[in-house]
Amino acid sequence: APNGSGKSNLIEAIRLLSTGKSWRTGKTEELIEWQADLARLKSTSLHESGEKVELEQVLTHGQLQGKKTARRTYKINGVGKRRADIVGEMATVLFTPEDMLIFQVGPAARRELLDDILTQTDPKYRRALTQYEQALRRRNKLILQLRDHEATRQDFFYWDRLLIQNGTYLHDQRQTYLNWLQLDPGIREKYQLEYDHSIISEARLRQYANQEVAAGHTLVGPHKDDWRIMIERNDDWRDITTFGSRGEQRLSLLWFKLREVEYLREKLGEDPILLLDDVFSELDDENCRYLLKATKGIQAIVTTVPGQEVPEQVSLDVEILNQAKTA
């Protein structure tokens, strides 16, 4: 379908139903049609167990017909839920050209990539992440209050415990997942994953106590983590961001996404939906065919533009999708 026809909107809607988040914007009002009061998304999926699951989300500007209302509400089979409850009900793996930016942008995007995977498979991880973020916000406020002599170190005790408990779990699960990614011997010959994790402990919090007061925020913990893909150069492993070609970066990210599909399948017992939004503009013909072969037999939704040179099977899949949209 041509540019501007809403292809990415379709992918965004499916991803929003799956995770409760858009990769394009964090502002609810930008997800609602211009001058509309609300947006409603609904999907019905059939799990391999035979269970039918209906997901629904309603997005508003915070007001409907003059009355204050929630900006986002979530339902599973008609029952109101929290966002955390819907994650994992319809698992998805998203691959877009924007994903290439993880090689150029800061570590926050790379942390979010791990969180998006692990929150879909591990309810305990979802809870730990939510509690960690809440404790971090509260602790950062206390740091500012301490600097203004409106709080004491004793006020930190509860939040430090919460931060350490949940932060340790986040660290452990991120490390476990990155280790899992490299179980394939063939992959270990091409890439290594390096996890630069900011250890959180009582001793580390004490160590940086004075520096964090000067900085105005917490300086250690999983919110400071980073990870990188390494590639072999001159008998040593180097960061692919600096030492890899753009083609090598594309291929490594394709590998990462395909391993994500395998991980969700293994943990959830069923195939996730693979969302490919105009990725064939970033891949050469050989890698397009590799992508199709690797995802054969799983449900994929593909968008592309007219005239783009892609394998015949991709064109067929896109035509079927376009026919479904206009039916």
Short mmCIF file of C-alpha atoms in Angstrom, two decimals, residues 15-323:
data_model
loop_
_atom_site.label_atom_id
_atom_site.label_comp_id
_atom_site.label_asym_id
_atom_site.label_seq_id
_atom_site.Cartn_x
_atom_site.Cartn_y
_atom_site.Cartn_z
CA ARG A 15 1.25 -3.58 19.16
CA LEU A 16 -0.79 -1.27 21.39
CA LEU A 17 -3.29 -4.05 22.10
CA SER A 18 -0.41 -6.41 22.83
CA THR A 19 1.70 -4.27 25.16
CA GLY A 20 -0.40 -1.21 26.02
CA LYS A 21 2.34 0.98 24.55
CA SER A 22 3.15 2.59 21.21
CA TRP A 23 6.73 2.64 19.97
CA ARG A 24 5.99 5.91 18.13
CA THR A 25 4.65 8.11 20.94
CA GLY A 26 4.00 8.03 24.67
CA LYS A 27 1.27 10.69 24.47
CA THR A 28 -2.27 9.32 24.54
CA GLU A 29 -3.72 12.29 22.63
CA GLU A 30 -1.46 11.53 19.66
CA LEU A 31 -3.02 8.06 19.37
CA ILE A 32 -6.52 9.48 18.88
CA GLU A 33 -7.79 10.63 15.50
CA TRP A 34 -7.66 14.38 15.03
CA GLN A 35 -10.71 16.10 16.62
CA ALA A 36 -12.11 12.75 17.81
CA ASP A 37 -13.13 12.31 21.45
CA LEU A 38 -11.77 8.80 21.83
CA ALA A 39 -10.20 5.80 20.14
CA ARG A 40 -11.30 2.21 20.68
CA LEU A 41 -9.18 -0.82 19.77
CA LYS A 42 -10.42 -4.37 19.92
CA SER A 43 -9.00 -7.74 18.92
CA THR A 44 -10.01 -11.38 19.23
CA SER A 45 -7.35 -14.08 19.27
CA LEU A 46 -7.52 -17.83 19.60
CA HIS A 47 -4.82 -19.45 21.74
CA GLU A 48 -3.50 -22.90 20.91
CA SER A 49 -5.35 -24.17 23.99
CA GLY A 50 -8.60 -23.24 22.24
CA GLU A 51 -9.25 -20.31 24.58
CA LYS A 52 -10.62 -17.21 22.87
CA VAL A 53 -9.33 -13.90 24.24
CA GLU A 54 -10.83 -10.52 23.44
CA LEU A 55 -8.67 -7.49 24.18
CA GLU A 56 -10.04 -3.96 24.22
CA GLN A 57 -8.54 -0.55 24.89
CA VAL A 58 -10.24 2.83 25.02
CA LEU A 59 -8.15 6.00 24.76
CA THR A 60 -9.50 9.44 25.66
CA HIS A 61 -8.26 12.99 26.24
CA GLY A 62 -9.17 12.62 29.90
CA GLN A 63 -12.70 13.88 29.44
CA LEU A 64 -15.86 12.60 27.73
CA GLN A 65 -19.14 14.50 27.43
CA GLY A 66 -17.97 16.97 30.03
CA LYS A 67 -16.99 14.32 32.57
CA LYS A 68 -13.50 13.41 33.74
CA THR A 69 -12.44 9.95 32.61
CA ALA A 70 -9.34 7.77 32.52
CA ARG A 71 -7.06 8.43 29.58
CA ARG A 72 -6.61 4.69 28.99
CA THR A 73 -8.73 1.74 30.01
CA TYR A 74 -8.06 -1.93 29.34
CA LYS A 75 -10.33 -4.96 29.19
CA ILE A 76 -9.88 -8.70 28.76
CA ASN A 77 -13.08 -10.50 27.73
CA GLY A 78 -15.06 -7.45 28.85
CA VAL A 79 -13.51 -7.26 32.35
CA GLY A 80 -11.55 -4.14 33.33
CA LYS A 81 -7.83 -4.71 33.86
CA ARG A 82 -4.59 -2.86 34.49
CA ARG A 83 -2.11 -2.41 31.65
CA ALA A 84 0.23 -4.92 33.29
CA ASP A 85 -2.52 -7.57 33.12
CA ILE A 86 -2.95 -7.40 29.34
CA VAL A 87 0.74 -7.81 28.52
CA GLY A 88 1.43 -11.34 27.28
CA GLU A 89 -2.17 -12.14 26.35
CA MET A 90 -1.36 -11.51 22.69
CA ALA A 91 2.41 -11.66 22.36
CA THR A 92 4.05 -9.75 19.52
CA VAL A 93 7.52 -9.17 18.15
CA LEU A 94 7.93 -5.82 16.42
CA PHE A 95 10.59 -5.10 13.80
CA THR A 96 10.71 -1.64 12.20
CA PRO A 97 13.38 0.42 10.41
CA GLU A 98 13.48 2.62 13.52
CA ASP A 99 14.91 -0.34 15.46
CA MET A 100 18.21 0.36 13.71
CA LEU A 101 18.47 3.44 15.92
CA ILE A 102 19.38 1.25 18.90
CA PHE A 103 22.93 1.35 17.53
CA GLN A 104 23.02 5.16 17.68
CA VAL A 105 20.75 6.26 20.54
CA GLY A 106 21.38 6.06 24.27
CA PRO A 107 21.00 3.00 26.51
CA ALA A 108 17.37 3.77 27.48
CA ALA A 109 16.12 2.38 24.14
CA ARG A 110 18.20 -0.77 24.55
CA ARG A 111 16.90 -1.31 28.08
CA GLU A 112 13.35 -0.86 26.83
CA LEU A 113 13.94 -3.52 24.18
CA LEU A 114 14.80 -6.05 26.91
CA ASP A 115 11.89 -4.92 29.09
CA ASP A 116 9.41 -5.33 26.23
CA ILE A 117 10.50 -8.95 25.79
CA LEU A 118 10.64 -9.95 29.44
CA THR A 119 7.39 -8.28 30.47
CA GLN A 120 5.55 -10.41 27.89
CA THR A 121 6.79 -13.67 29.40
CA ASP A 122 7.30 -13.06 33.12
CA PRO A 123 4.55 -11.54 35.33
CA LYS A 124 7.03 -11.26 38.20
CA TYR A 125 9.30 -9.18 35.97
CA ARG A 126 6.38 -6.88 35.14
CA ARG A 127 5.65 -6.37 38.83
CA ALA A 128 9.32 -5.87 39.69
CA LEU A 129 9.73 -3.31 36.91
CA THR A 130 6.64 -1.36 38.00
CA GLN A 131 7.67 -1.40 41.66
CA TYR A 132 11.24 -0.46 40.82
CA GLU A 133 10.15 2.53 38.73
CA GLN A 134 7.78 3.70 41.47
CA ALA A 135 10.46 3.37 44.15
CA LEU A 136 12.99 5.14 41.94
CA ARG A 137 10.69 8.13 41.41
CA ARG A 138 10.03 8.36 45.16
CA ARG A 139 13.72 8.00 46.02
CA ASN A 140 14.72 10.70 43.53
CA LYS A 141 12.25 13.08 45.18
CA LEU A 142 13.79 12.25 48.56
CA ILE A 143 17.25 13.07 47.22
CA LEU A 144 16.06 16.55 46.29
CA GLN A 145 14.36 16.93 49.67
CA LEU A 146 17.55 15.81 51.40
CA ARG A 147 19.49 18.44 49.48
CA ASP A 148 16.99 21.05 50.70
CA HIS A 149 17.20 19.70 54.29
CA GLU A 150 13.57 18.51 54.14
CA ALA A 151 14.39 14.81 54.57
CA THR A 152 16.90 12.61 56.41
CA ARG A 153 18.77 9.45 55.48
CA GLN A 154 16.36 7.45 57.62
CA ASP A 155 13.59 8.32 55.13
CA PHE A 156 15.46 6.30 52.50
CA PHE A 157 15.37 2.95 54.31
CA TYR A 158 12.09 1.58 52.90
CA TRP A 159 12.69 2.81 49.36
CA ASP A 160 16.26 1.52 49.31
CA ARG A 161 15.04 -1.95 50.29
CA LEU A 162 12.37 -1.87 47.58
CA LEU A 163 14.86 -0.65 45.01
CA ILE A 164 17.43 -3.34 45.84
CA GLN A 165 14.90 -6.19 45.96
CA ASN A 166 13.26 -5.42 42.63
CA GLY A 167 16.42 -4.15 40.94
CA THR A 168 18.24 -7.40 41.68
CA TYR A 169 15.46 -9.40 40.03
CA LEU A 170 15.54 -7.17 36.94
CA HIS A 171 19.32 -7.61 36.68
CA ASP A 172 19.12 -11.40 37.03
CA GLN A 173 16.42 -11.82 34.39
CA ARG A 174 18.09 -9.52 31.91
CA GLN A 175 21.33 -11.44 32.28
CA THR A 176 19.51 -14.78 31.95
CA TYR A 177 17.84 -13.65 28.73
CA LEU A 178 21.05 -12.32 27.18
CA ASN A 179 22.76 -15.61 28.05
CA TRP A 180 19.89 -17.54 26.42
CA LEU A 181 20.29 -15.56 23.21
CA GLN A 182 23.74 -17.02 22.68
CA LEU A 183 22.92 -20.68 23.23
CA ASP A 184 23.07 -21.29 19.47
CA PRO A 185 26.71 -22.27 18.73
CA GLY A 186 26.46 -20.75 15.26
CA ILE A 187 25.54 -17.39 16.75
CA ARG A 188 28.47 -17.40 19.17
CA GLU A 189 30.82 -17.49 16.18
CA LYS A 190 29.34 -14.24 14.83
CA TYR A 191 28.21 -12.17 17.80
CA GLN A 192 28.65 -11.76 21.51
CA LEU A 193 26.38 -9.84 23.82
CA GLU A 194 27.95 -7.71 26.51
CA TYR A 195 25.82 -6.69 29.51
CA ASP A 196 27.02 -3.54 31.26
CA HIS A 197 24.88 -3.71 34.38
CA SER A 198 24.91 -1.18 37.17
CA ILE A 199 24.90 -3.31 40.32
CA ILE A 200 22.48 -2.18 42.98
CA SER A 201 23.19 -2.97 46.62
CA GLU A 202 23.21 -1.28 49.99
CA ALA A 203 26.97 -0.80 49.72
CA ARG A 204 26.72 0.77 46.26
CA LEU A 205 23.97 3.16 47.36
CA ARG A 206 26.16 4.25 50.29
CA GLN A 207 29.16 4.60 47.99
CA TYR A 208 27.38 7.08 45.72
CA ALA A 209 25.34 8.82 48.42
CA ASN A 210 27.15 12.18 48.18
CA GLN A 211 27.40 12.14 44.38
CA GLU A 212 23.68 11.47 43.95
CA VAL A 213 22.78 14.43 46.16
CA ALA A 214 24.92 16.62 43.90
CA ALA A 215 23.38 15.05 40.77
CA GLY A 216 19.82 15.15 42.14
CA HIS A 217 18.96 11.53 41.27
CA THR A 218 19.87 7.88 41.93
CA LEU A 219 23.12 6.94 40.19
CA VAL A 220 23.13 3.12 40.38
CA GLY A 221 20.68 0.39 39.49
CA PRO A 222 19.09 -1.26 36.44
CA HIS A 223 17.84 2.11 35.16
CA LYS A 224 21.52 2.69 34.32
CA ASP A 225 22.07 -0.66 32.57
CA ASP A 226 23.23 -1.02 28.98
CA TRP A 227 24.00 -3.89 26.62
CA ARG A 228 25.68 -4.10 23.25
CA ILE A 229 26.21 -6.47 20.35
CA MET A 230 29.87 -7.31 19.79
CA ILE A 231 31.48 -8.44 16.53
CA GLU A 232 34.91 -9.98 15.98
CA ARG A 233 37.61 -7.68 14.63
CA ASN A 234 41.32 -8.55 14.57
CA ASP A 235 40.91 -11.48 16.99
CA ASP A 236 39.04 -9.30 19.47
CA TRP A 237 35.38 -8.51 20.14
CA ARG A 238 34.37 -4.91 19.38
CA ASP A 239 31.13 -2.94 19.64
CA ILE A 240 29.22 -3.40 16.38
CA THR A 241 27.96 0.19 16.66
CA THR A 242 31.49 1.49 16.04
CA PHE A 243 33.23 -1.33 14.21
CA GLY A 244 30.41 -2.98 12.24
CA SER A 245 29.10 -1.98 8.82
CA ARG A 246 25.47 -0.97 8.43
CA GLY A 247 24.82 -4.32 6.74
CA GLU A 248 26.31 -6.19 9.71
CA GLN A 249 24.22 -4.10 12.09
CA ARG A 250 21.05 -4.95 10.12
CA LEU A 251 21.88 -8.65 10.17
CA SER A 252 22.64 -8.70 13.90
CA LEU A 253 19.37 -6.95 14.68
CA LEU A 254 17.48 -9.39 12.45
CA TRP A 255 19.10 -12.23 14.39
CA PHE A 256 18.10 -10.56 17.68
CA LYS A 257 14.45 -10.27 16.58
CA LEU A 258 14.24 -13.84 15.33
CA ARG A 259 15.67 -15.10 18.61
CA GLU A 260 12.99 -13.03 20.37
CA VAL A 261 10.35 -14.97 18.42
CA GLU A 262 11.91 -18.26 19.58
CA TYR A 263 12.08 -17.08 23.18
CA LEU A 264 8.42 -16.05 23.31
CA ARG A 265 7.41 -19.32 21.68
CA GLU A 266 9.42 -21.30 24.24
CA LYS A 267 8.13 -19.39 27.27
CA LEU A 268 4.49 -18.99 26.22
CA GLY A 269 3.98 -22.30 24.42
CA GLU A 270 2.62 -20.64 21.28
CA ASP A 271 3.84 -18.46 18.44
CA PRO A 272 3.85 -14.69 18.87
CA ILE A 273 2.63 -12.43 16.07
CA LEU A 274 5.58 -11.07 14.12
CA LEU A 275 4.97 -7.46 13.07
CA LEU A 276 7.21 -6.35 10.19
CA ASP A 277 6.70 -2.70 9.36
CA ASP A 278 8.52 -1.75 6.14
CA VAL A 279 11.62 -3.68 7.18
CA PHE A 280 12.33 -4.88 3.64
CA SER A 281 13.52 -1.38 2.80
CA GLU A 282 16.38 -2.06 5.25
CA LEU A 283 17.23 -5.61 4.15
CA ASP A 284 18.82 -6.90 0.96
CA ASP A 285 17.15 -9.70 -1.00
CA GLU A 286 19.24 -12.43 0.64
CA ASN A 287 18.28 -11.31 4.13
CA CYS A 288 14.64 -10.92 3.07
CA ARG A 289 14.61 -14.57 2.06
CA TYR A 290 16.40 -15.56 5.26
CA LEU A 291 13.76 -13.71 7.27
CA LEU A 292 10.93 -15.49 5.44
CA LYS A 293 12.53 -18.90 5.85
CA ALA A 294 13.17 -18.34 9.57
CA THR A 295 9.56 -17.27 10.23
CA LYS A 296 7.87 -19.90 8.07
CA GLY A 297 4.83 -21.33 9.81
CA ILE A 298 4.26 -18.49 12.28
CA GLN A 299 1.77 -15.68 11.97
CA ALA A 300 3.31 -12.52 10.53
CA ILE A 301 1.82 -9.22 9.47
CA VAL A 302 3.93 -7.44 6.86
CA THR A 303 3.74 -3.92 5.44
CA THR A 304 5.67 -2.58 2.47
CA VAL A 305 5.28 0.02 -0.29
CA PRO A 306 4.47 -0.44 -4.01
CA GLY A 307 7.48 -0.98 -6.24
CA GLN A 308 9.70 -2.26 -3.47
CA GLU A 309 11.74 -5.24 -4.60
CA VAL A 310 10.89 -8.02 -2.20
CA PRO A 311 10.66 -11.80 -2.62
CA GLU A 312 7.52 -13.07 -4.35
CA GLN A 313 6.13 -14.69 -1.20
CA VAL A 314 6.36 -11.37 0.66
CA SER A 315 4.43 -9.64 -2.10
CA LEU A 316 1.78 -12.37 -1.91
CA ASP A 317 1.49 -12.00 1.87
CA VAL A 318 1.11 -8.22 1.57
CA GLU A 319 -1.56 -8.58 -1.12
CA ILE A 320 -3.54 -10.95 1.12
CA LEU A 321 -3.28 -8.41 3.97
CA ASN A 322 -4.45 -5.58 1.70
CA GLN A 323 -7.43 -7.65 0.55
#
